[in-house]
CSV table of C-alpha atoms and ligand atoms in Angstrom, one decimal:
chain,number,residue,atom,x,y,z
A,19,UNK,CA,0.0,0.0,0.0
A,20,UNK,CA,1.2,3.6,-0.7
A,21,UNK,CA,2.6,5.4,2.2
A,22,UNK,CA,1.4,8.9,3.0
A,23,UNK,CA,4.6,10.6,1.9
A,24,UNK,CA,4.1,9.4,-1.6
A,25,UNK,CA,2.5,12.0,-3.8
A,26,UNK,CA,1.4,10.2,-6.9
A,27,UNK,CA,1.2,6.6,-8.0
A,28,UNK,CA,0.7,4.6,-11.2
A,29,UNK,CA,-1.4,1.5,-10.5
A,30,UNK,CA,-1.5,-1.4,-13.0
A,31,UNK,CA,-5.0,-2.7,-14.1
A,32,UNK,CA,-6.3,-5.4,-11.7
A,33,UNK,CA,-4.4,-4.1,-8.6
A,34,UNK,CA,-6.3,-3.9,-5.4
A,35,UNK,CA,-5.7,-0.4,-4.1
A,36,UNK,CA,-7.1,-1.1,-0.6
A,37,UNK,CA,-9.2,-3.8,1.1
A,38,UNK,CA,-12.4,-3.5,3.1
A,39,UNK,CA,-11.6,-3.4,6.8
A,40,UNK,CA,-8.1,-1.9,6.4
A,41,UNK,CA,-7.1,1.3,8.3
A,42,UNK,CA,-7.2,4.2,5.9
A,43,UNK,CA,-4.2,6.6,5.9
A,44,UNK,CA,-5.0,8.5,2.7
A,45,UNK,CA,-7.6,9.3,0.0
A,46,UNK,CA,-7.0,9.3,-3.8
A,47,UNK,CA,-7.9,11.6,-6.6
A,48,UNK,CA,-8.0,9.8,-10.0
A,49,UNK,CA,-6.0,11.7,-12.6
A,50,UNK,CA,-6.4,9.0,-15.2
A,51,UNK,CA,-8.1,5.6,-15.3
A,52,UNK,CA,-11.1,3.9,-13.7
A,53,UNK,CA,-11.5,2.1,-10.4
A,54,UNK,CA,-14.2,-0.2,-9.1
A,55,UNK,CA,-15.6,-0.1,-5.5
A,56,UNK,CA,-16.9,-3.3,-4.2
A,57,UNK,CA,-18.0,-4.9,-0.9
A,58,UNK,CA,-18.1,-8.4,0.4
A,59,UNK,CA,-21.7,-9.7,1.0
A,60,UNK,CA,-21.3,-13.2,2.5
A,61,UNK,CA,-19.2,-15.0,0.0
A,62,UNK,CA,-20.2,-12.7,-2.9
A,63,UNK,CA,-18.4,-9.7,-4.1
A,64,UNK,CA,-20.8,-6.9,-4.8
A,65,UNK,CA,-19.8,-3.9,-7.1
A,66,UNK,CA,-21.1,-0.7,-5.6
A,67,UNK,CA,-19.7,1.9,-8.0
A,68,UNK,CA,-17.1,2.9,-10.5
A,69,UNK,CA,-15.0,6.1,-10.3
A,70,UNK,CA,-13.3,7.8,-13.2
A,71,UNK,CA,-10.8,10.7,-13.8
A,72,UNK,CA,-11.5,13.7,-11.6
A,73,UNK,CA,-13.3,11.8,-8.9
A,74,UNK,CA,-12.1,11.0,-5.4
A,75,UNK,CA,-12.3,7.8,-3.3
A,76,UNK,CA,-11.1,6.5,0.0
A,77,UNK,CA,-11.9,9.7,1.9
A,78,UNK,CA,-14.5,8.3,4.2
A,79,UNK,CA,-12.2,6.2,6.4
A,80,UNK,CA,-9.8,9.1,6.6
A,81,UNK,CA,-12.4,11.6,7.8
A,82,UNK,CA,-13.4,9.7,10.9
A,83,UNK,CA,-10.6,7.2,11.4
A,84,UNK,CA,-12.8,4.1,10.7
A,85,UNK,CA,-11.8,1.0,8.8
A,86,UNK,CA,-12.2,1.1,5.0
A,87,UNK,CA,-15.9,0.2,4.2
A,88,UNK,CA,-15.2,-1.2,0.7
A,89,UNK,CA,-12.5,-2.6,-1.5
A,90,UNK,CA,-11.1,-0.6,-4.4
A,91,UNK,CA,-9.6,-2.2,-7.5
A,92,UNK,CA,-8.0,-0.5,-10.5
A,93,UNK,CA,-10.1,-1.5,-13.6
A,94,UNK,CA,-7.6,0.1,-16.0
A,95,UNK,CA,-4.1,1.4,-15.4
A,96,UNK,CA,-4.6,4.4,-13.1
A,97,UNK,CA,-2.7,7.5,-12.2
A,98,UNK,CA,-3.6,8.5,-8.7
A,99,UNK,CA,-2.9,11.6,-6.7
A,100,UNK,CA,-2.5,10.9,-3.0
A,101,UNK,CA,-4.3,13.1,-0.4
A,102,UNK,CA,-2.7,12.2,2.9
A,103,UNK,CA,-4.6,11.9,6.2
A,104,UNK,CA,-2.7,15.0,7.4
A,105,UNK,CA,-3.6,17.1,4.4
A,106,UNK,CA,-7.3,16.1,4.8
A,107,UNK,CA,-7.3,16.6,8.6
A,108,UNK,CA,-5.7,20.0,8.3
A,109,UNK,CA,-8.6,21.1,6.1
A,110,UNK,CA,-11.2,19.5,8.3
A,111,UNK,CA,-9.8,21.4,11.3
A,112,UNK,CA,-10.4,24.7,9.5
A,113,UNK,CA,-14.0,23.8,8.6
A,114,UNK,CA,-16.9,25.4,10.4
A,115,UNK,CA,-17.6,23.0,13.4
A,116,UNK,CA,-21.3,22.8,12.3
A,117,UNK,CA,-20.3,21.6,8.9
A,118,UNK,CA,-17.8,19.2,10.5
A,119,UNK,CA,-20.6,17.7,12.6
A,120,UNK,CA,-23.0,17.4,9.5
A,121,UNK,CA,-20.2,15.6,7.7
A,122,UNK,CA,-19.6,13.1,10.4
A,123,UNK,CA,-23.4,12.5,10.8
A,124,UNK,CA,-23.8,12.0,7.0
A,125,UNK,CA,-20.9,9.5,7.1
A,126,UNK,CA,-22.4,7.6,10.0
A,127,UNK,CA,-25.8,7.4,8.3
A,128,UNK,CA,-24.2,6.2,5.1
A,129,UNK,CA,-22.4,3.4,6.9
A,130,UNK,CA,-25.7,2.5,8.6
A,131,UNK,CA,-27.5,2.3,5.3
A,132,UNK,CA,-24.6,0.2,3.8
A,133,UNK,CA,-24.8,-2.2,6.7
A,134,UNK,CA,-28.5,-2.6,6.4
A,135,UNK,CA,-28.3,-3.1,2.7
A,136,UNK,CA,-25.7,-5.8,3.1
A,137,UNK,CA,-27.7,-7.4,5.8
A,138,UNK,CA,-30.8,-7.5,3.6
A,139,UNK,CA,-28.8,-8.8,0.6
A,140,UNK,CA,-27.6,-11.9,2.5
A,141,UNK,CA,-31.0,-12.4,4.1
A,142,UNK,CA,-30.0,-12.2,7.8
A,143,UNK,CA,-28.8,-9.5,10.1
A,144,UNK,CA,-25.1,-8.7,10.3
A,145,UNK,CA,-24.3,-8.1,14.0
A,146,UNK,CA,-24.1,-4.3,14.8
A,147,UNK,CA,-20.5,-3.1,14.4
A,148,UNK,CA,-19.9,-0.2,16.8
A,149,UNK,CA,-17.5,2.6,15.9
A,150,UNK,CA,-14.0,2.4,17.5
A,151,UNK,CA,-13.4,4.3,20.7
A,152,UNK,CA,-11.4,6.8,18.7
A,153,UNK,CA,-14.2,7.2,16.2
A,154,UNK,CA,-16.8,7.8,18.9
A,155,UNK,CA,-14.6,10.3,20.6
A,156,UNK,CA,-14.0,12.3,17.5
A,157,UNK,CA,-17.7,12.2,16.8
A,158,UNK,CA,-18.5,13.4,20.3
A,159,UNK,CA,-15.9,16.2,19.9
A,160,UNK,CA,-17.4,17.2,16.6
A,161,UNK,CA,-20.9,17.4,18.1
A,162,UNK,CA,-19.7,19.3,21.2
A,163,UNK,CA,-17.9,21.9,19.1
A,164,UNK,CA,-20.9,22.3,16.8
A,165,UNK,CA,-23.3,22.8,19.7
A,166,UNK,CA,-20.9,25.4,21.2
A,167,UNK,CA,-20.6,27.2,17.9
A,168,UNK,CA,-24.4,27.3,17.4
A,169,UNK,CA,-24.9,28.6,20.9
A,170,UNK,CA,-22.2,31.2,20.3
A,171,UNK,CA,-23.8,32.3,17.1
A,172,UNK,CA,-27.3,32.6,18.7
A,173,UNK,CA,-26.0,34.7,21.6
A,174,UNK,CA,-23.9,36.8,19.3
A,175,UNK,CA,-27.0,37.5,17.3
A,176,UNK,CA,-28.8,38.6,20.4
A,177,UNK,CA,-25.8,40.7,21.5
A,178,UNK,CA,-25.9,42.6,18.3
A,179,UNK,CA,-29.6,43.3,18.7
A,180,UNK,CA,-29.1,44.3,22.4
A,181,UNK,CA,-26.2,46.5,21.5
A,182,UNK,CA,-23.8,44.7,23.7
A,183,UNK,CA,-20.9,45.2,21.3
A,184,UNK,CA,-18.7,48.1,22.2
A,185,UNK,CA,-15.6,49.7,20.6
A,186,UNK,CA,-12.3,50.3,22.2
A,187,UNK,CA,-9.7,52.6,20.6
A,188,UNK,CA,-5.9,52.3,20.4
A,189,UNK,CA,-3.9,55.3,19.4
A,190,UNK,CA,-1.3,55.3,16.6
A,191,UNK,CA,1.5,57.7,17.4
A,192,UNK,CA,3.5,59.7,14.8
A,193,UNK,CA,7.2,58.7,15.1
A,194,UNK,CA,8.4,62.2,14.3
A,195,UNK,CA,6.1,64.3,16.5
A,196,UNK,CA,5.0,61.9,19.1
A,197,UNK,CA,1.5,63.0,18.6
A,198,UNK,CA,-1.6,60.9,18.2
A,199,UNK,CA,-2.3,60.5,14.5
A,200,UNK,CA,-5.3,58.2,14.6
A,201,UNK,CA,-7.1,55.5,16.5
A,202,UNK,CA,-7.8,51.9,15.6
A,203,UNK,CA,-11.4,50.9,16.5
A,204,UNK,CA,-11.4,47.4,18.0
A,205,UNK,CA,-14.6,45.6,18.9
A,206,UNK,CA,-15.4,43.9,22.2
A,207,UNK,CA,-18.5,42.1,23.5
A,208,UNK,CA,-19.7,43.5,26.8
A,209,UNK,CA,-21.3,40.2,27.9
A,210,UNK,CA,-23.8,40.4,30.8
A,211,UNK,CA,-22.3,37.3,32.5
A,212,UNK,CA,-18.8,36.9,31.2
A,213,UNK,CA,-17.6,40.5,31.3
A,214,UNK,CA,-15.6,42.0,28.4
A,215,UNK,CA,-15.1,39.3,25.7
A,216,UNK,CA,-12.2,39.9,23.3
A,217,UNK,CA,-12.7,39.7,19.6
A,218,UNK,CA,-10.6,36.6,19.2
A,219,UNK,CA,-13.4,34.7,20.9
A,220,UNK,CA,-16.2,35.6,18.5
A,221,UNK,CA,-14.8,37.1,15.2
A,222,UNK,CA,-14.2,33.7,13.5
A,223,UNK,CA,-17.8,32.5,14.4
A,224,UNK,CA,-19.1,35.9,13.2
A,225,UNK,CA,-17.2,35.4,9.9
A,226,UNK,CA,-18.4,31.9,9.3
A,227,UNK,CA,-22.1,32.7,10.1
A,228,UNK,CA,-22.2,35.9,8.1
A,229,UNK,CA,-22.9,37.9,11.3
A,230,UNK,CA,-19.7,39.8,10.7
A,231,UNK,CA,-21.5,42.0,8.1
A,232,UNK,CA,-23.8,43.3,10.8
A,233,UNK,CA,-20.9,43.8,13.2
A,234,UNK,CA,-18.8,45.7,10.6
A,235,UNK,CA,-21.7,48.0,9.8
A,236,UNK,CA,-22.1,48.7,13.5
A,237,UNK,CA,-18.4,49.3,13.9
A,238,UNK,CA,-18.1,51.6,11.0
A,239,UNK,CA,-21.1,53.7,12.1
A,240,UNK,CA,-19.8,53.9,15.7
A,241,UNK,CA,-16.3,54.7,14.6
A,242,UNK,CA,-17.4,57.6,12.4
A,243,UNK,CA,-19.6,58.9,15.3
A,244,UNK,CA,-16.7,58.6,17.8
A,245,UNK,CA,-14.2,60.3,15.4
A,246,UNK,CA,-16.5,63.4,15.2
A,247,UNK,CA,-16.3,63.7,19.0
A,248,UNK,CA,-12.6,62.9,19.3
A,249,UNK,CA,-11.8,65.6,16.7
A,250,UNK,CA,-14.0,68.1,18.4
A,251,UNK,CA,-12.1,67.4,21.7
A,252,UNK,CA,-8.8,67.8,19.9
A,253,UNK,CA,-9.9,71.1,18.4
A,254,UNK,CA,-11.1,72.3,21.8
A,255,UNK,CA,-7.6,71.6,23.1
A,256,UNK,CA,-6.1,73.7,20.3
A,257,UNK,CA,-4.3,70.9,18.4
A,258,UNK,CA,-4.0,71.1,14.7
A,259,UNK,CA,-3.9,67.3,14.2
A,260,UNK,CA,-6.2,65.9,11.6
A,261,UNK,CA,-7.3,62.8,13.6
A,262,UNK,CA,-8.4,59.8,11.7
A,263,UNK,CA,-9.8,56.4,12.6
A,264,UNK,CA,-9.4,52.8,11.2
A,265,UNK,CA,-11.6,49.8,11.3
A,266,UNK,CA,-11.0,46.1,10.5
A,267,UNK,CA,-12.9,44.6,7.6
A,268,UNK,CA,-13.0,41.0,6.2
A,269,UNK,CA,-13.4,39.4,2.8
A,270,UNK,CA,-17.2,39.0,3.5
A,271,UNK,CA,-17.8,42.8,3.4
A,272,UNK,CA,-15.6,43.2,0.3
A,273,UNK,CA,-17.8,40.7,-1.5
A,274,UNK,CA,-21.0,42.7,-0.6
A,275,UNK,CA,-22.0,45.1,-3.4
A,276,UNK,CA,-23.8,47.4,-0.9
A,277,UNK,CA,-20.8,47.7,1.4
A,278,UNK,CA,-19.3,50.9,-0.1
A,279,UNK,CA,-22.7,52.6,-0.3
A,280,UNK,CA,-23.2,51.8,3.4
A,281,UNK,CA,-19.8,53.5,4.2
A,282,UNK,CA,-20.8,56.5,2.2
A,283,UNK,CA,-24.1,56.8,4.1
A,284,UNK,CA,-22.1,56.6,7.5
A,285,UNK,CA,-19.7,59.3,6.3
A,286,UNK,CA,-22.5,61.6,5.4
A,287,UNK,CA,-24.5,60.9,8.6
A,288,UNK,CA,-21.5,61.9,10.8
A,289,UNK,CA,-20.1,64.5,8.5
A,290,UNK,CA,-16.8,62.6,8.3
A,291,UNK,CA,-14.3,63.3,5.5
A,292,UNK,CA,-13.6,60.0,3.6
A,293,UNK,CA,-9.8,60.3,4.0
A,294,UNK,CA,-10.3,60.2,7.8
A,295,UNK,CA,-11.6,56.7,7.7
A,296,UNK,CA,-9.2,53.8,7.0
A,297,UNK,CA,-10.2,50.3,6.2
A,298,UNK,CA,-7.7,47.7,7.5
A,299,UNK,CA,-7.6,44.5,5.4
A,300,UNK,CA,-5.3,41.7,6.0
A,301,UNK,CA,-2.6,40.8,3.6
A,302,UNK,CA,-3.9,37.2,3.2
A,303,UNK,CA,-7.4,38.5,2.3
A,304,UNK,CA,-5.8,40.7,-0.3
A,305,UNK,CA,-4.0,37.8,-1.9
A,306,UNK,CA,-6.7,35.2,-1.6
A,307,UNK,CA,-9.6,37.1,-3.2
A,308,UNK,CA,-7.4,39.4,-5.4
A,309,UNK,CA,-10.0,40.1,-8.1
A,310,UNK,CA,-13.1,40.8,-6.0
A,311,UNK,CA,-10.9,42.7,-3.5
A,312,UNK,CA,-9.3,44.9,-6.1
A,313,UNK,CA,-12.7,45.9,-7.5
A,314,UNK,CA,-14.0,46.9,-4.1
A,315,UNK,CA,-10.7,48.6,-3.2
A,316,UNK,CA,-10.9,50.7,-6.4
A,317,UNK,CA,-14.5,51.8,-5.4
A,318,UNK,CA,-13.1,52.7,-1.9
A,319,UNK,CA,-10.3,54.7,-3.4
A,320,UNK,CA,-12.7,56.5,-5.7
A,321,UNK,CA,-14.7,57.8,-2.8
A,322,UNK,CA,-11.5,58.8,-1.0
A,323,UNK,CA,-11.2,56.2,1.8
A,324,UNK,CA,-7.8,55.2,3.1
A,325,UNK,CA,-6.7,51.6,3.0
A,326,UNK,CA,-4.2,49.8,5.2
A,327,UNK,CA,-2.7,46.4,4.8
A,328,UNK,CA,-3.0,44.8,8.2
A,329,UNK,CA,-0.7,42.1,9.7
A,330,UNK,CA,1.8,42.7,6.9
A,331,UNK,CA,4.5,40.0,6.7
A,332,UNK,CA,2.3,37.1,7.8
A,333,UNK,CA,0.3,36.6,4.6
A,334,UNK,CA,2.9,35.5,2.1
A,335,UNK,CA,2.2,38.4,-0.3
A,336,UNK,CA,3.5,38.3,-3.7
A,337,UNK,CA,5.5,41.5,-3.9
A,338,UNK,CA,4.9,41.7,-7.6
A,339,UNK,CA,1.1,42.1,-6.8
A,340,UNK,CA,1.4,44.6,-4.0
A,341,UNK,CA,1.7,47.7,-6.3
A,342,UNK,CA,-1.6,46.7,-8.1
A,343,UNK,CA,-3.6,47.5,-5.0
A,344,UNK,CA,-4.6,51.1,-4.2
A,345,UNK,CA,-3.4,51.1,-0.6
A,346,UNK,CA,-2.0,53.9,1.6
A,347,UNK,CA,-0.5,52.2,4.6
A,348,UNK,CA,1.4,49.0,5.5
A,349,UNK,CA,1.0,47.8,9.1
A,350,UNK,CA,3.9,45.5,10.0
A,351,UNK,CA,2.6,42.6,12.1
A,352,UNK,CA,3.5,42.7,15.7
A,353,UNK,CA,5.3,39.3,15.5
A,354,UNK,CA,8.1,41.0,13.7
A,355,UNK,CA,8.4,43.7,16.4
A,356,UNK,CA,8.1,41.2,19.3
A,357,UNK,CA,10.4,38.5,18.1
A,358,UNK,CA,12.8,40.0,15.6
A,359,UNK,CA,14.0,43.4,16.8
A,360,UNK,CA,16.5,41.8,19.2
A,361,UNK,CA,18.5,40.1,16.4
A,362,UNK,CA,20.5,41.6,13.6
A,363,UNK,CA,18.8,39.5,10.9
A,364,UNK,CA,15.3,40.4,12.3
A,365,UNK,CA,16.2,44.0,12.3
A,366,UNK,CA,17.3,43.9,8.7
A,367,UNK,CA,13.9,42.3,7.8
A,368,UNK,CA,12.0,45.0,9.5
A,369,UNK,CA,14.2,47.7,7.9
A,370,UNK,CA,13.6,46.1,4.5
A,371,UNK,CA,9.8,46.0,5.1
A,372,UNK,CA,9.8,49.7,5.9
A,373,UNK,CA,11.9,50.5,2.8
A,374,UNK,CA,9.5,48.4,0.7
A,375,UNK,CA,6.5,50.4,2.0
A,376,UNK,CA,8.2,53.7,1.4
A,377,UNK,CA,9.4,52.5,-2.0
A,378,UNK,CA,5.8,51.9,-2.9
A,379,UNK,CA,4.8,55.3,-1.6
A,380,UNK,CA,3.1,54.0,1.5
A,381,UNK,CA,3.2,55.1,5.1
A,382,UNK,CA,4.4,52.4,7.5
A,383,UNK,CA,3.0,51.5,10.9
A,384,UNK,CA,4.6,49.1,13.3
A,385,UNK,CA,2.2,47.2,15.6
A,386,UNK,CA,2.8,45.7,19.0
A,387,UNK,CA,5.4,48.0,20.4
A,388,UNK,CA,5.8,47.2,24.1
A,389,UNK,CA,9.4,48.3,24.9
A,390,UNK,CA,11.2,51.6,24.3
A,391,UNK,CA,14.1,49.9,22.5
A,392,UNK,CA,11.7,48.6,19.9
A,393,UNK,CA,10.4,52.2,19.3
A,394,UNK,CA,14.0,53.5,19.1
A,395,UNK,CA,15.0,50.9,16.5
A,396,UNK,CA,11.9,51.5,14.4
A,397,UNK,CA,12.3,55.3,14.6
A,398,UNK,CA,15.9,54.9,13.4
A,399,UNK,CA,14.6,52.8,10.4
A,400,UNK,CA,12.2,55.6,9.4
A,401,UNK,CA,9.0,54.0,10.5
A,402,UNK,CA,6.1,56.5,10.3
A,403,UNK,CA,3.7,55.5,13.1
A,404,UNK,CA,3.8,53.4,16.3
A,405,UNK,CA,1.0,51.3,17.8
A,406,UNK,CA,1.4,49.3,20.9
A,407,UNK,CA,1.0,48.9,24.6
A,408,UNK,CA,4.1,51.0,25.2
A,409,UNK,CA,2.0,54.0,24.3
A,410,UNK,CA,-1.5,52.8,25.2
A,411,UNK,CA,-3.6,49.6,25.2
A,412,UNK,CA,-7.0,49.8,23.4
A,413,UNK,CA,-9.2,51.9,25.7
A,414,UNK,CA,-12.9,52.9,26.1
A,415,UNK,CA,-14.3,55.9,24.3
A,416,UNK,CA,-14.1,58.0,27.5
A,417,UNK,CA,-10.5,57.1,28.0
A,418,UNK,CA,-9.7,57.8,24.3
A,419,UNK,CA,-11.2,61.3,24.8
A,420,UNK,CA,-9.0,61.7,27.9
A,421,UNK,CA,-5.9,60.6,25.8
A,422,UNK,CA,-6.7,63.3,23.2
A,423,UNK,CA,-6.9,65.9,26.1
A,424,UNK,CA,-3.9,64.7,28.1
A,425,UNK,CA,-1.5,63.1,25.6
A,426,UNK,CA,1.3,65.6,25.7
A,427,UNK,CA,2.6,64.4,29.1
A,428,UNK,CA,2.6,60.7,28.2
A,429,UNK,CA,4.2,61.3,24.9
A,430,UNK,CA,7.1,63.2,26.4
A,431,UNK,CA,7.6,60.4,28.9
A,432,UNK,CA,7.6,57.7,26.4
A,433,UNK,CA,9.9,59.5,24.0
A,434,UNK,CA,12.3,60.4,26.8
A,435,UNK,CA,12.7,56.8,27.5
A,436,UNK,CA,13.1,55.9,23.8
A,437,UNK,CA,15.6,58.7,23.1
A,438,UNK,CA,17.7,57.8,26.1
A,439,UNK,CA,17.9,54.3,24.9
A,440,UNK,CA,18.7,55.2,21.4
A,441,UNK,CA,21.6,57.4,22.6
A,442,UNK,CA,23.0,54.6,24.7
A,443,UNK,CA,22.8,52.2,21.7
A,444,UNK,CA,24.7,54.7,19.6
A,445,UNK,CA,27.2,55.3,22.3
A,446,UNK,CA,27.8,51.6,22.5
A,447,UNK,CA,28.6,51.6,18.8
B,22,LIG,P1,-5.5,43.4,14.8
B,22,LIG,O1,-6.3,44.1,13.8
B,22,LIG,O2,-4.1,43.0,14.5
B,22,LIG,O3,-5.6,44.4,16.1
B,22,LIG,C1,-4.5,44.6,16.9
B,22,LIG,C2,-4.6,43.7,18.1
B,22,LIG,O4,-3.3,43.7,18.7
B,22,LIG,C3,-5.6,44.2,19.2
B,22,LIG,O5,-6.1,43.0,19.8
B,22,LIG,C4,-4.7,44.9,20.1
B,22,LIG,O6,-5.2,45.0,21.4
B,22,LIG,C5,-3.4,44.1,20.1
B,22,LIG,N1,-2.2,44.9,20.5
B,22,LIG,C6,-2.0,46.2,20.2
B,22,LIG,N2,-0.8,46.6,20.7
B,22,LIG,C7,-0.3,45.5,21.3
B,22,LIG,C8,0.9,45.2,22.0
B,22,LIG,O7,1.8,46.1,22.2
B,22,LIG,N3,1.1,43.9,22.4
B,22,LIG,C9,0.3,43.0,22.2
B,22,LIG,N4,0.5,41.7,22.7
B,22,LIG,N5,-0.9,43.1,21.6
B,22,LIG,C10,-1.2,44.4,21.1
B,22,LIG,P2,-7.6,42.8,19.9
B,22,LIG,O8,-8.3,44.0,20.2
B,22,LIG,O9,-7.8,41.6,20.9
B,22,LIG,O10,-8.0,42.3,18.5
B,22,LIG,C11,-7.6,41.1,17.9
B,22,LIG,C12,-8.0,41.0,16.5
B,22,LIG,O11,-9.4,40.9,16.4
B,22,LIG,C13,-7.6,42.2,15.6
B,22,LIG,O12,-6.3,42.1,15.3
B,22,LIG,C14,-8.6,42.1,14.5
B,22,LIG,O13,-8.1,41.1,13.6
B,22,LIG,C15,-9.8,41.4,15.1
B,22,LIG,N6,-10.8,42.5,15.3
B,22,LIG,C16,-10.9,43.4,16.3
B,22,LIG,N7,-11.9,44.2,16.1
B,22,LIG,C17,-12.5,43.9,14.9
B,22,LIG,C18,-13.6,44.3,14.2
B,22,LIG,O14,-14.3,45.3,14.5
B,22,LIG,N8,-13.9,43.7,13.0
B,22,LIG,C19,-13.1,42.7,12.5
B,22,LIG,N9,-13.4,42.1,11.4
B,22,LIG,N10,-12.1,42.2,13.3
B,22,LIG,C20,-11.8,42.8,14.4
B,23,LIG,CA1,-6.1,45.8,12.6
B,24,LIG,CA1,-2.7,43.8,13.0
């Protein structure tokens, strides 16, 4: 039998590819040829189906770790592409838990039907064959995760209706002036029993269920409303800063034709200049849905919105594509700041990312700055904006208003530390 590290096999006509009852470690995609699927009914071999080029077989046993339910034989010479258990399981893991449960239930029912059919064919009942302990455990796990996900979606739906979602705001600081340039709006769920729930606990469920569209609309409206008040506060304090705000959006919104119209209506409702609102889209979203995303991005650019590429460095962008997208800002992912600024090679990577952004005419933000030495290095490399706990965690609207009022003191403090460190680095050569 093929091992899972083989990638493709040519099988001569008449070869049994696997037997009923064996453990399955891979599935097969037929590139060329025909196979026959059969099962043993008493002493008789019963042919169930034939599969031809483009079809898949052997996936059932891999999905739920049960023995092969049929024998497969090559009718003609076959060219088979091997899909390993690891490859299949990696995909299953990423699947919506509800879909995963439906898949395991369908498999279970299909096996039940097969067993009954065999039983009837030989005129007596085949004793019930229970699933293996491992099979039962994985089924129970799939059910548990599906129930949790369905419950989460239901309560999230209620939370949106009851207006339990709130925004927190994290400032982005200009590296040259040390002033607040903008805020990133980050959603939280003010749960009546569990307190403040972070977005990591519900954004994936919101994306898979489609609820993210309602959330994004709420976030964009609220962000525009908040920006109006933050700017009024800044003006009252006599600052000349043209504050802006950014929101996170996902591929779902970008596929929605009405999305840009909705943003326009929010901008009008709150009297917000389009360039003051930035949409943050991740690099992987840009690359995965390039054509749809490009179309929506062009509409956003036409109405004057700003666009930032979020989590830059994590999404395997093809640099040759980057210049095609009408973007304004690169946000270097915080993993580069956290892990790499301590080593020479890491520093060079961040320096190159900043140079790449500038070379493309973009502004560069570094995320996740927690230590003054990170700020110093980034400032030295010409980074334009800082974002991170060193300056401020994401804070409530009232606290963001206070930041706008009182920032000067904090800024001097943070920069004093950063400057001192930079001087000591230079002095050390
Ligand atoms: P993100 O867009 O990369 O947002 C930045 C995240 O990094 C925020 O986490 C922020 O609190 C955290 N962060 C900022 N500075 C530091 C730092 O110095 N150190 C560390 N360790 N973390 C820092 P948060 O608020 O939990 O958000 C997590 C993610 O949830 C966001 O990552 C974004 O992908 C998603 N998200 C948040 N709000 C929304 C939203 O309204 N819509 C959508 N679609 N996604 C959202
Ligand atoms: Ca973001
Ligand atoms: Ca980010």
